[in-house]
mmCIF file with all atom_site columns, C-alpha atoms in Angstrom:
data_model
loop_
_atom_site.group_PDB
_atom_site.id
_atom_site.type_symbol
_atom_site.label_atom_id
_atom_site.label_alt_id
_atom_site.label_comp_id
_atom_site.label_asym_id
_atom_site.label_entity_id
_atom_site.label_seq_id
_atom_site.pdbx_PDB_ins_code
_atom_site.Cartn_x
_atom_site.Cartn_y
_atom_site.Cartn_z
_atom_site.occupancy
_atom_site.B_iso_or_equiv
_atom_site.pdbx_formal_charge
_atom_site.auth_seq_id
_atom_site.auth_comp_id
_atom_site.auth_asym_id
_atom_site.auth_atom_id
_atom_site.pdbx_PDB_model_num
ATOM 1   C CA . ARG A 1 1   ? 150.776 -23.210 153.761 1.00 72.00 ? 1   ARG A CA 1
ATOM 2   C CA . ASP A 1 2   ? 152.889 -20.070 153.573 1.00 91.00 ? 2   ASP A CA 1
ATOM 3   C CA . LEU A 1 3   ? 152.322 -19.279 149.931 1.00 97.00 ? 3   LEU A CA 1
ATOM 4   C CA . LYS A 1 4   ? 153.677 -16.281 148.067 1.00 98.00 ? 4   LYS A CA 1
ATOM 5   C CA . ILE A 1 5   ? 150.817 -15.110 145.836 1.00 98.00 ? 5   ILE A CA 1
ATOM 6   C CA . LEU A 1 6   ? 150.597 -12.576 143.022 1.00 98.00 ? 6   LEU A CA 1
ATOM 7   C CA . GLU A 1 7   ? 147.323 -11.281 141.676 1.00 98.00 ? 7   GLU A CA 1
ATOM 8   C CA . PHE A 1 8   ? 147.876 -9.852  138.210 1.00 98.00 ? 8   PHE A CA 1
ATOM 9   C CA . GLY A 1 9   ? 145.440 -7.143  137.122 1.00 96.00 ? 9   GLY A CA 1
ATOM 10  C CA . ALA A 1 10  ? 143.511 -6.906  140.378 1.00 95.00 ? 10  ALA A CA 1
ATOM 11  C CA . GLY A 1 11  ? 141.473 -3.864  139.388 1.00 91.00 ? 11  GLY A CA 1
ATOM 12  C CA . PRO A 1 12  ? 140.049 -2.106  142.446 1.00 92.00 ? 12  PRO A CA 1
ATOM 13  C CA . CYS A 1 13  ? 138.982 -5.447  143.982 1.00 92.00 ? 13  CYS A CA 1
ATOM 14  C CA . ILE A 1 14  ? 140.356 -7.530  146.840 1.00 94.00 ? 14  ILE A CA 1
ATOM 15  C CA . LEU A 1 15  ? 137.539 -10.070 146.815 1.00 89.00 ? 15  LEU A CA 1
ATOM 16  C CA . TRP A 1 16  ? 139.493 -12.798 144.988 1.00 91.00 ? 16  TRP A CA 1
ATOM 17  C CA . GLN A 1 17  ? 141.979 -12.919 147.897 1.00 95.00 ? 17  GLN A CA 1
ATOM 18  C CA . ILE A 1 18  ? 139.518 -13.369 150.764 1.00 96.00 ? 18  ILE A CA 1
ATOM 19  C CA . SER A 1 19  ? 140.152 -17.118 151.016 1.00 95.00 ? 19  SER A CA 1
ATOM 20  C CA . SER A 1 20  ? 143.774 -16.832 149.877 1.00 95.00 ? 20  SER A CA 1
ATOM 21  C CA . ALA A 1 21  ? 144.591 -14.970 153.092 1.00 95.00 ? 21  ALA A CA 1
ATOM 22  C CA . LEU A 1 22  ? 144.338 -18.272 154.985 1.00 93.00 ? 22  LEU A CA 1
ATOM 23  C CA . HIS A 1 23  ? 147.166 -19.820 152.972 1.00 95.00 ? 23  HIS A CA 1
ATOM 24  C CA . ALA A 1 24  ? 149.483 -16.899 152.184 1.00 96.00 ? 24  ALA A CA 1
ATOM 25  C CA . SER A 1 25  ? 152.522 -15.499 153.914 1.00 96.00 ? 25  SER A CA 1
ATOM 26  C CA . GLU A 1 26  ? 152.463 -12.598 151.474 1.00 97.00 ? 26  GLU A CA 1
ATOM 27  C CA . ILE A 1 27  ? 150.257 -11.360 148.667 1.00 98.00 ? 27  ILE A CA 1
ATOM 28  C CA . VAL A 1 28  ? 151.250 -8.853  146.001 1.00 98.00 ? 28  VAL A CA 1
ATOM 29  C CA . LEU A 1 29  ? 148.404 -7.081  144.213 1.00 98.00 ? 29  LEU A CA 1
ATOM 30  C CA . SER A 1 30  ? 149.301 -5.667  140.815 1.00 98.00 ? 30  SER A CA 1
ATOM 31  C CA . GLU A 1 31  ? 147.144 -3.320  138.776 1.00 97.00 ? 31  GLU A CA 1
ATOM 32  C CA . TYR A 1 32  ? 147.523 -1.245  135.603 1.00 95.00 ? 32  TYR A CA 1
ATOM 33  C CA . THR A 1 33  ? 145.722 1.980   136.575 1.00 94.00 ? 33  THR A CA 1
ATOM 34  C CA . ALA A 1 34  ? 146.895 4.354   139.287 1.00 96.00 ? 34  ALA A CA 1
ATOM 35  C CA . ALA A 1 35  ? 143.293 5.059   140.329 1.00 93.00 ? 35  ALA A CA 1
ATOM 36  C CA . ASN A 1 36  ? 142.628 1.386   141.051 1.00 93.00 ? 36  ASN A CA 1
ATOM 37  C CA . ARG A 1 37  ? 145.920 1.036   142.914 1.00 97.00 ? 37  ARG A CA 1
ATOM 38  C CA . GLU A 1 38  ? 144.900 3.991   145.075 1.00 96.00 ? 38  GLU A CA 1
ATOM 39  C CA . THR A 1 39  ? 141.546 2.318   145.793 1.00 94.00 ? 39  THR A CA 1
ATOM 40  C CA . LEU A 1 40  ? 143.334 -0.863  146.868 1.00 97.00 ? 40  LEU A CA 1
ATOM 41  C CA . GLN A 1 41  ? 145.792 1.064   149.034 1.00 97.00 ? 41  GLN A CA 1
ATOM 42  C CA . LYS A 1 42  ? 142.994 2.918   150.809 1.00 97.00 ? 42  LYS A CA 1
ATOM 43  C CA . TRP A 1 43  ? 141.378 -0.378  151.753 1.00 97.00 ? 43  TRP A CA 1
ATOM 44  C CA . LYS A 1 44  ? 144.674 -1.870  152.939 1.00 97.00 ? 44  LYS A CA 1
ATOM 45  C CA . ASP A 1 45  ? 145.360 1.232   155.049 1.00 97.00 ? 45  ASP A CA 1
ATOM 46  C CA . GLY A 1 46  ? 141.868 1.139   156.560 1.00 95.00 ? 46  GLY A CA 1
ATOM 47  C CA . ASP A 1 47  ? 140.972 4.643   155.339 1.00 95.00 ? 47  ASP A CA 1
ATOM 48  C CA . ARG A 1 48  ? 137.540 5.807   156.410 1.00 93.00 ? 48  ARG A CA 1
ATOM 49  C CA . ASP A 1 49  ? 136.530 6.515   152.799 1.00 91.00 ? 49  ASP A CA 1
ATOM 50  C CA . ALA A 1 50  ? 137.800 3.152   151.485 1.00 94.00 ? 50  ALA A CA 1
ATOM 51  C CA . HIS A 1 51  ? 135.398 0.840   149.683 1.00 92.00 ? 51  HIS A CA 1
ATOM 52  C CA . ASP A 1 52  ? 133.474 -1.425  152.074 1.00 93.00 ? 52  ASP A CA 1
ATOM 53  C CA . TRP A 1 53  ? 134.174 -5.053  151.205 1.00 94.00 ? 53  TRP A CA 1
ATOM 54  C CA . SER A 1 54  ? 132.602 -6.449  154.394 1.00 94.00 ? 54  SER A CA 1
ATOM 55  C CA . PRO A 1 55  ? 129.521 -7.903  152.592 1.00 93.00 ? 55  PRO A CA 1
ATOM 56  C CA . TYR A 1 56  ? 131.877 -9.958  150.426 1.00 93.00 ? 56  TYR A CA 1
ATOM 57  C CA . PHE A 1 57  ? 133.874 -11.150 153.434 1.00 96.00 ? 57  PHE A CA 1
ATOM 58  C CA . ARG A 1 58  ? 130.625 -12.279 155.068 1.00 95.00 ? 58  ARG A CA 1
ATOM 59  C CA . TYR A 1 59  ? 129.504 -13.994 151.863 1.00 94.00 ? 59  TYR A CA 1
ATOM 60  C CA . VAL A 1 60  ? 132.773 -15.885 151.322 1.00 95.00 ? 60  VAL A CA 1
ATOM 61  C CA . VAL A 1 61  ? 133.605 -16.709 154.935 1.00 96.00 ? 61  VAL A CA 1
ATOM 62  C CA . GLN A 1 62  ? 130.089 -17.451 156.212 1.00 96.00 ? 62  GLN A CA 1
ATOM 63  C CA . ASN A 1 63  ? 128.186 -18.663 153.136 1.00 94.00 ? 63  ASN A CA 1
ATOM 64  C CA . LEU A 1 64  ? 130.960 -20.458 151.240 1.00 93.00 ? 64  LEU A CA 1
ATOM 65  C CA . GLU A 1 65  ? 133.370 -21.511 154.006 1.00 95.00 ? 65  GLU A CA 1
ATOM 66  C CA . GLY A 1 66  ? 130.680 -22.063 156.659 1.00 96.00 ? 66  GLY A CA 1
ATOM 67  C CA . LYS A 1 67  ? 132.475 -20.066 159.332 1.00 96.00 ? 67  LYS A CA 1
ATOM 68  C CA . SER A 1 68  ? 131.350 -17.427 161.819 1.00 96.00 ? 68  SER A CA 1
ATOM 69  C CA . GLU A 1 69  ? 130.644 -13.719 161.452 1.00 94.00 ? 69  GLU A CA 1
ATOM 70  C CA . ARG A 1 70  ? 133.526 -13.106 163.836 1.00 95.00 ? 70  ARG A CA 1
ATOM 71  C CA . GLU A 1 71  ? 135.847 -14.990 161.476 1.00 96.00 ? 71  GLU A CA 1
ATOM 72  C CA . ALA A 1 72  ? 134.628 -12.818 158.598 1.00 96.00 ? 72  ALA A CA 1
ATOM 73  C CA . LYS A 1 73  ? 135.671 -9.691  160.502 1.00 95.00 ? 73  LYS A CA 1
ATOM 74  C CA . THR A 1 74  ? 138.996 -11.238 161.508 1.00 96.00 ? 74  THR A CA 1
ATOM 75  C CA . ARG A 1 75  ? 139.677 -12.228 157.898 1.00 97.00 ? 75  ARG A CA 1
ATOM 76  C CA . GLU A 1 76  ? 139.656 -8.585  156.803 1.00 96.00 ? 76  GLU A CA 1
ATOM 77  C CA . GLU A 1 77  ? 142.559 -7.784  159.127 1.00 96.00 ? 77  GLU A CA 1
ATOM 78  C CA . LYS A 1 78  ? 144.323 -10.995 158.174 1.00 97.00 ? 78  LYS A CA 1
ATOM 79  C CA . LEU A 1 79  ? 144.178 -10.059 154.497 1.00 97.00 ? 79  LEU A CA 1
ATOM 80  C CA . ARG A 1 80  ? 145.410 -6.531  155.176 1.00 97.00 ? 80  ARG A CA 1
ATOM 81  C CA . SER A 1 81  ? 148.367 -7.940  157.078 1.00 97.00 ? 81  SER A CA 1
ATOM 82  C CA . VAL A 1 82  ? 149.507 -10.334 154.325 1.00 97.00 ? 82  VAL A CA 1
ATOM 83  C CA . ILE A 1 83  ? 149.229 -7.855  151.439 1.00 98.00 ? 83  ILE A CA 1
ATOM 84  C CA . LYS A 1 84  ? 152.902 -7.007  151.026 1.00 97.00 ? 84  LYS A CA 1
ATOM 85  C CA . ALA A 1 85  ? 152.619 -4.486  148.206 1.00 98.00 ? 85  ALA A CA 1
ATOM 86  C CA . ILE A 1 86  ? 150.313 -2.914  145.635 1.00 98.00 ? 86  ILE A CA 1
ATOM 87  C CA . VAL A 1 87  ? 152.280 -2.361  142.441 1.00 98.00 ? 87  VAL A CA 1
ATOM 88  C CA . ALA A 1 88  ? 151.954 -1.462  138.764 1.00 98.00 ? 88  ALA A CA 1
ATOM 89  C CA . CYS A 1 89  ? 151.612 -4.024  135.991 1.00 97.00 ? 89  CYS A CA 1
ATOM 90  C CA . ASP A 1 90  ? 151.165 -4.043  132.219 1.00 97.00 ? 90  ASP A CA 1
ATOM 91  C CA . ALA A 1 91  ? 150.394 -7.238  130.317 1.00 96.00 ? 91  ALA A CA 1
ATOM 92  C CA . LEU A 1 92  ? 152.051 -5.914  127.166 1.00 95.00 ? 92  LEU A CA 1
ATOM 93  C CA . GLN A 1 93  ? 155.397 -4.994  128.751 1.00 96.00 ? 93  GLN A CA 1
ATOM 94  C CA . GLU A 1 94  ? 158.465 -7.070  129.650 1.00 95.00 ? 94  GLU A CA 1
ATOM 95  C CA . PRO A 1 95  ? 158.529 -7.749  132.512 1.00 95.00 ? 95  PRO A CA 1
ATOM 96  C CA . PRO A 1 96  ? 154.763 -7.404  132.960 1.00 97.00 ? 96  PRO A CA 1
ATOM 97  C CA . ILE A 1 97  ? 155.098 -6.276  136.574 1.00 97.00 ? 97  ILE A CA 1
ATOM 98  C CA . GLN A 1 98  ? 156.883 -3.452  138.377 1.00 97.00 ? 98  GLN A CA 1
ATOM 99  C CA . LEU A 1 99  ? 160.600 -4.069  138.800 1.00 97.00 ? 99  LEU A CA 1
ATOM 100 C CA . GLY A 1 100 ? 161.478 -5.635  142.122 1.00 96.00 ? 100 GLY A CA 1
ATOM 101 C CA . TYR A 1 101 ? 158.334 -7.798  142.180 1.00 97.00 ? 101 TYR A CA 1
ATOM 102 C CA . GLU A 1 102 ? 159.160 -10.375 139.504 1.00 96.00 ? 102 GLU A CA 1
ATOM 103 C CA . GLY A 1 103 ? 158.837 -13.220 141.990 1.00 92.00 ? 103 GLY A CA 1
ATOM 104 C CA . PRO A 1 104 ? 159.139 -16.074 141.897 1.00 97.00 ? 104 PRO A CA 1
ATOM 105 C CA . TYR A 1 105 ? 155.646 -16.842 143.211 1.00 98.00 ? 105 TYR A CA 1
ATOM 106 C CA . ASP A 1 106 ? 153.963 -20.034 144.336 1.00 98.00 ? 106 ASP A CA 1
ATOM 107 C CA . VAL A 1 107 ? 150.614 -18.956 142.886 1.00 97.00 ? 107 VAL A CA 1
ATOM 108 C CA . ILE A 1 108 ? 149.767 -16.338 140.278 1.00 98.00 ? 108 ILE A CA 1
ATOM 109 C CA . MET A 1 109 ? 146.097 -15.456 139.889 1.00 96.00 ? 109 MET A CA 1
ATOM 110 C CA . THR A 1 110 ? 144.533 -13.320 137.202 1.00 95.00 ? 110 THR A CA 1
ATOM 111 C CA . CYS A 1 111 ? 140.793 -12.810 137.225 1.00 89.00 ? 111 CYS A CA 1
ATOM 112 C CA . LEU A 1 112 ? 138.843 -11.310 134.312 1.00 84.00 ? 112 LEU A CA 1
ATOM 113 C CA . CYS A 1 113 ? 141.949 -9.423  133.226 1.00 89.00 ? 113 CYS A CA 1
ATOM 114 C CA . LEU A 1 114 ? 143.845 -10.947 130.309 1.00 92.00 ? 114 LEU A CA 1
ATOM 115 C CA . GLU A 1 115 ? 140.899 -10.974 127.894 1.00 90.00 ? 115 GLU A CA 1
ATOM 116 C CA . ALA A 1 116 ? 140.453 -7.240  128.508 1.00 89.00 ? 116 ALA A CA 1
ATOM 117 C CA . ALA A 1 117 ? 144.166 -6.329  128.512 1.00 91.00 ? 117 ALA A CA 1
ATOM 118 C CA . CYS A 1 118 ? 145.125 -8.285  125.391 1.00 92.00 ? 118 CYS A CA 1
ATOM 119 C CA . GLY A 1 119 ? 143.812 -7.258  121.979 1.00 91.00 ? 119 GLY A CA 1
ATOM 120 C CA . THR A 1 120 ? 145.026 -10.296 120.028 1.00 94.00 ? 120 THR A CA 1
ATOM 121 C CA . GLU A 1 121 ? 145.608 -13.992 120.607 1.00 94.00 ? 121 GLU A CA 1
ATOM 122 C CA . GLU A 1 122 ? 149.339 -13.412 120.164 1.00 96.00 ? 122 GLU A CA 1
ATOM 123 C CA . GLU A 1 123 ? 149.331 -10.836 122.988 1.00 96.00 ? 123 GLU A CA 1
ATOM 124 C CA . TYR A 1 124 ? 147.341 -13.243 125.169 1.00 94.00 ? 124 TYR A CA 1
ATOM 125 C CA . LYS A 1 125 ? 149.783 -16.080 124.446 1.00 96.00 ? 125 LYS A CA 1
ATOM 126 C CA . SER A 1 126 ? 152.749 -13.830 125.223 1.00 97.00 ? 126 SER A CA 1
ATOM 127 C CA . THR A 1 127 ? 151.241 -12.670 128.508 1.00 97.00 ? 127 THR A CA 1
ATOM 128 C CA . VAL A 1 128 ? 150.548 -16.242 129.639 1.00 97.00 ? 128 VAL A CA 1
ATOM 129 C CA . ALA A 1 129 ? 154.194 -17.089 128.938 1.00 97.00 ? 129 ALA A CA 1
ATOM 130 C CA . LYS A 1 130 ? 155.464 -14.013 130.805 1.00 98.00 ? 130 LYS A CA 1
ATOM 131 C CA . LEU A 1 131 ? 153.341 -14.801 133.859 1.00 97.00 ? 131 LEU A CA 1
ATOM 132 C CA . SER A 1 132 ? 154.397 -18.457 133.825 1.00 97.00 ? 132 SER A CA 1
ATOM 133 C CA . ALA A 1 133 ? 158.032 -17.327 133.937 1.00 97.00 ? 133 ALA A CA 1
ATOM 134 C CA . LEU A 1 134 ? 157.350 -15.622 137.294 1.00 98.00 ? 134 LEU A CA 1
ATOM 135 C CA . LEU A 1 135 ? 156.376 -18.913 138.961 1.00 97.00 ? 135 LEU A CA 1
ATOM 136 C CA . ASN A 1 136 ? 158.417 -21.056 141.304 1.00 96.00 ? 136 ASN A CA 1
ATOM 137 C CA . PRO A 1 137 ? 159.072 -24.594 140.018 1.00 95.00 ? 137 PRO A CA 1
ATOM 138 C CA . GLY A 1 138 ? 155.831 -26.459 140.651 1.00 93.00 ? 138 GLY A CA 1
ATOM 139 C CA . GLY A 1 139 ? 153.921 -23.190 141.047 1.00 96.00 ? 139 GLY A CA 1
ATOM 140 C CA . GLN A 1 140 ? 150.375 -22.674 139.818 1.00 96.00 ? 140 GLN A CA 1
ATOM 141 C CA . LEU A 1 141 ? 148.891 -20.183 137.370 1.00 97.00 ? 141 LEU A CA 1
ATOM 142 C CA . VAL A 1 142 ? 145.166 -19.650 137.990 1.00 96.00 ? 142 VAL A CA 1
ATOM 143 C CA . ILE A 1 143 ? 143.212 -17.840 135.269 1.00 94.00 ? 143 ILE A CA 1
ATOM 144 C CA . TYR A 1 144 ? 139.566 -16.943 135.826 1.00 90.00 ? 144 TYR A CA 1
ATOM 145 C CA . ARG A 1 145 ? 138.142 -15.816 132.503 1.00 83.00 ? 145 ARG A CA 1
ATOM 146 C CA . THR A 1 146 ? 135.089 -15.482 130.311 1.00 75.00 ? 146 THR A CA 1
ATOM 147 C CA . GLU A 1 147 ? 134.460 -17.569 127.202 1.00 72.00 ? 147 GLU A CA 1
ATOM 148 C CA . GLY A 1 148 ? 132.252 -16.900 124.207 1.00 67.00 ? 148 GLY A CA 1
ATOM 149 C CA . GLU A 1 149 ? 131.767 -13.248 125.106 1.00 65.00 ? 149 GLU A CA 1
ATOM 150 C CA . LYS A 1 150 ? 132.671 -9.972  123.400 1.00 67.00 ? 150 LYS A CA 1
ATOM 151 C CA . THR A 1 151 ? 131.920 -7.718  126.359 1.00 64.00 ? 151 THR A CA 1
ATOM 152 C CA . PHE A 1 152 ? 131.922 -8.116  130.123 1.00 62.00 ? 152 PHE A CA 1
ATOM 153 C CA . ASP A 1 153 ? 129.999 -6.052  132.668 1.00 60.00 ? 153 ASP A CA 1
ATOM 154 C CA . LEU A 1 154 ? 131.366 -5.867  136.210 1.00 58.00 ? 154 LEU A CA 1
ATOM 155 C CA . HIS A 1 155 ? 129.012 -4.194  138.658 1.00 53.00 ? 155 HIS A CA 1
ATOM 156 C CA . LEU A 1 156 ? 129.904 -4.534  142.312 1.00 55.00 ? 156 LEU A CA 1
ATOM 157 C CA . ASP A 1 157 ? 127.963 -1.457  143.371 1.00 56.00 ? 157 ASP A CA 1
ATOM 158 C CA . SER A 1 158 ? 127.331 2.092   142.171 1.00 56.00 ? 158 SER A CA 1
ATOM 159 C CA . SER A 1 159 ? 130.947 3.109   142.826 1.00 59.00 ? 159 SER A CA 1
ATOM 160 C CA . LEU A 1 160 ? 132.592 0.067   141.190 1.00 56.00 ? 160 LEU A CA 1
ATOM 161 C CA . SER A 1 161 ? 130.967 -0.538  137.837 1.00 57.00 ? 161 SER A CA 1
ATOM 162 C CA . GLU A 1 162 ? 132.584 -0.891  134.423 1.00 63.00 ? 162 GLU A CA 1
ATOM 163 C CA . LYS A 1 163 ? 132.050 -2.461  131.003 1.00 64.00 ? 163 LYS A CA 1
ATOM 164 C CA . PHE A 1 164 ? 134.947 -4.090  129.139 1.00 64.00 ? 164 PHE A CA 1
ATOM 165 C CA . GLN A 1 165 ? 135.548 -5.185  125.560 1.00 75.00 ? 165 GLN A CA 1
ATOM 166 C CA . VAL A 1 166 ? 137.106 -8.649  125.807 1.00 77.00 ? 166 VAL A CA 1
ATOM 167 C CA . LEU A 1 167 ? 139.058 -11.030 123.609 1.00 89.00 ? 167 LEU A CA 1
ATOM 168 C CA . ASP A 1 168 ? 137.337 -14.392 123.194 1.00 85.00 ? 168 ASP A CA 1
ATOM 169 C CA . VAL A 1 169 ? 139.914 -17.184 123.530 1.00 89.00 ? 169 VAL A CA 1
ATOM 170 C CA . SER A 1 170 ? 138.635 -20.729 122.993 1.00 89.00 ? 170 SER A CA 1
ATOM 171 C CA . GLU A 1 171 ? 139.284 -23.553 125.435 1.00 90.00 ? 171 GLU A CA 1
ATOM 172 C CA . GLU A 1 172 ? 141.488 -25.372 122.912 1.00 93.00 ? 172 GLU A CA 1
ATOM 173 C CA . MET A 1 173 ? 143.537 -22.246 122.270 1.00 92.00 ? 173 MET A CA 1
ATOM 174 C CA . MET A 1 174 ? 143.849 -21.692 126.026 1.00 92.00 ? 174 MET A CA 1
ATOM 175 C CA . LYS A 1 175 ? 145.246 -25.215 126.452 1.00 94.00 ? 175 LYS A CA 1
ATOM 176 C CA . THR A 1 176 ? 147.732 -24.554 123.664 1.00 96.00 ? 176 THR A CA 1
ATOM 177 C CA . PHE A 1 177 ? 148.944 -21.307 125.245 1.00 95.00 ? 177 PHE A CA 1
ATOM 178 C CA . LEU A 1 178 ? 149.384 -22.954 128.652 1.00 96.00 ? 178 LEU A CA 1
ATOM 179 C CA . THR A 1 179 ? 151.234 -25.937 127.189 1.00 96.00 ? 179 THR A CA 1
ATOM 180 C CA . GLU A 1 180 ? 153.549 -23.763 125.108 1.00 96.00 ? 180 GLU A CA 1
ATOM 181 C CA . ALA A 1 181 ? 154.324 -21.736 128.241 1.00 96.00 ? 181 ALA A CA 1
ATOM 182 C CA . GLY A 1 182 ? 155.737 -24.932 129.755 1.00 95.00 ? 182 GLY A CA 1
ATOM 183 C CA . LEU A 1 183 ? 152.922 -25.570 132.210 1.00 95.00 ? 183 LEU A CA 1
ATOM 184 C CA . LYS A 1 184 ? 151.874 -29.114 133.101 1.00 92.00 ? 184 LYS A CA 1
ATOM 185 C CA . ASP A 1 185 ? 148.868 -30.748 134.804 1.00 93.00 ? 185 ASP A CA 1
ATOM 186 C CA . ILE A 1 186 ? 146.535 -28.322 133.033 1.00 94.00 ? 186 ILE A CA 1
ATOM 187 C CA . SER A 1 187 ? 142.958 -28.335 134.291 1.00 91.00 ? 187 SER A CA 1
ATOM 188 C CA . ILE A 1 188 ? 140.090 -26.255 132.899 1.00 87.00 ? 188 ILE A CA 1
ATOM 189 C CA . GLU A 1 189 ? 136.805 -26.045 134.774 1.00 87.00 ? 189 GLU A CA 1
ATOM 190 C CA . LYS A 1 190 ? 133.650 -24.255 133.677 1.00 79.00 ? 190 LYS A CA 1
ATOM 191 C CA . LEU A 1 191 ? 131.721 -22.462 136.389 1.00 72.00 ? 191 LEU A CA 1
ATOM 192 C CA . SER A 1 192 ? 128.277 -20.889 136.295 1.00 67.00 ? 192 SER A CA 1
ATOM 193 C CA . LEU A 1 193 ? 127.540 -17.824 138.369 1.00 59.00 ? 193 LEU A CA 1
ATOM 194 C CA . ASN A 1 194 ? 124.094 -16.858 139.583 1.00 56.00 ? 194 ASN A CA 1
ATOM 195 C CA . PRO A 1 195 ? 124.101 -13.111 140.363 1.00 51.00 ? 195 PRO A CA 1
ATOM 196 C CA . ALA A 1 196 ? 121.276 -13.683 142.855 1.00 53.00 ? 196 ALA A CA 1
ATOM 197 C CA . ASP A 1 197 ? 123.722 -15.599 145.049 1.00 60.00 ? 197 ASP A CA 1
ATOM 198 C CA . LEU A 1 198 ? 126.127 -12.657 145.346 1.00 57.00 ? 198 LEU A CA 1
ATOM 199 C CA . PRO A 1 199 ? 125.995 -9.880  147.960 1.00 64.00 ? 199 PRO A CA 1
ATOM 200 C CA . SER A 1 200 ? 123.306 -7.296  147.250 1.00 54.00 ? 200 SER A CA 1
ATOM 201 C CA . GLY A 1 201 ? 124.159 -4.859  144.476 1.00 44.00 ? 201 GLY A CA 1
ATOM 202 C CA . SER A 1 202 ? 126.748 -6.986  142.676 1.00 44.00 ? 202 SER A CA 1
ATOM 203 C CA . THR A 1 203 ? 126.403 -8.560  139.249 1.00 39.00 ? 203 THR A CA 1
ATOM 204 C CA . GLU A 1 204 ? 128.752 -10.017 136.692 1.00 42.00 ? 204 GLU A CA 1
ATOM 205 C CA . THR A 1 205 ? 127.434 -10.574 133.187 1.00 37.00 ? 205 THR A CA 1
ATOM 206 C CA . GLY A 1 206 ? 128.807 -11.313 129.754 1.00 39.00 ? 206 GLY A CA 1
#
């Protein structure tokens, strides 16, 4: 499918879009900090000093999708080609994304972002509503989040490591926010992550 995808609060990472590249005609990456946007842009431009995401492409394409090493290399160029723009965003502003990129989108993804960007449940609820408003009719909002945690450690390697204070939003409250934002067919799945399964040097812990 030729999906138009927005990732909200991408950080310096492109790893969540590795599989998305197969289904997207264009992807917009949005991020709050200028430093992270610069990191993303360097990777898109193929700069020699850009972060090396190739271990993650091999892990996703070969280990999870069961495809070849050649496909993993090809996927990097495919993803670069479908990233339309890297733009600013701010969960607490209206609109929450840089003007000119308000969509609508077929899919909006936000991964380990809202619980760090929002300090209260009211801010979280408001952000969910603002993101939902950027969707096409029938579009999907995908939120990958922590639960039952006060802090979150993201360590991809020595150059991409950070600790976040996070807002703990319960599953019931999450359902309420999604429903009040006008979303239907709500599905919540709980996933466990074994750091030993990830590429060497990466861990994610609560």
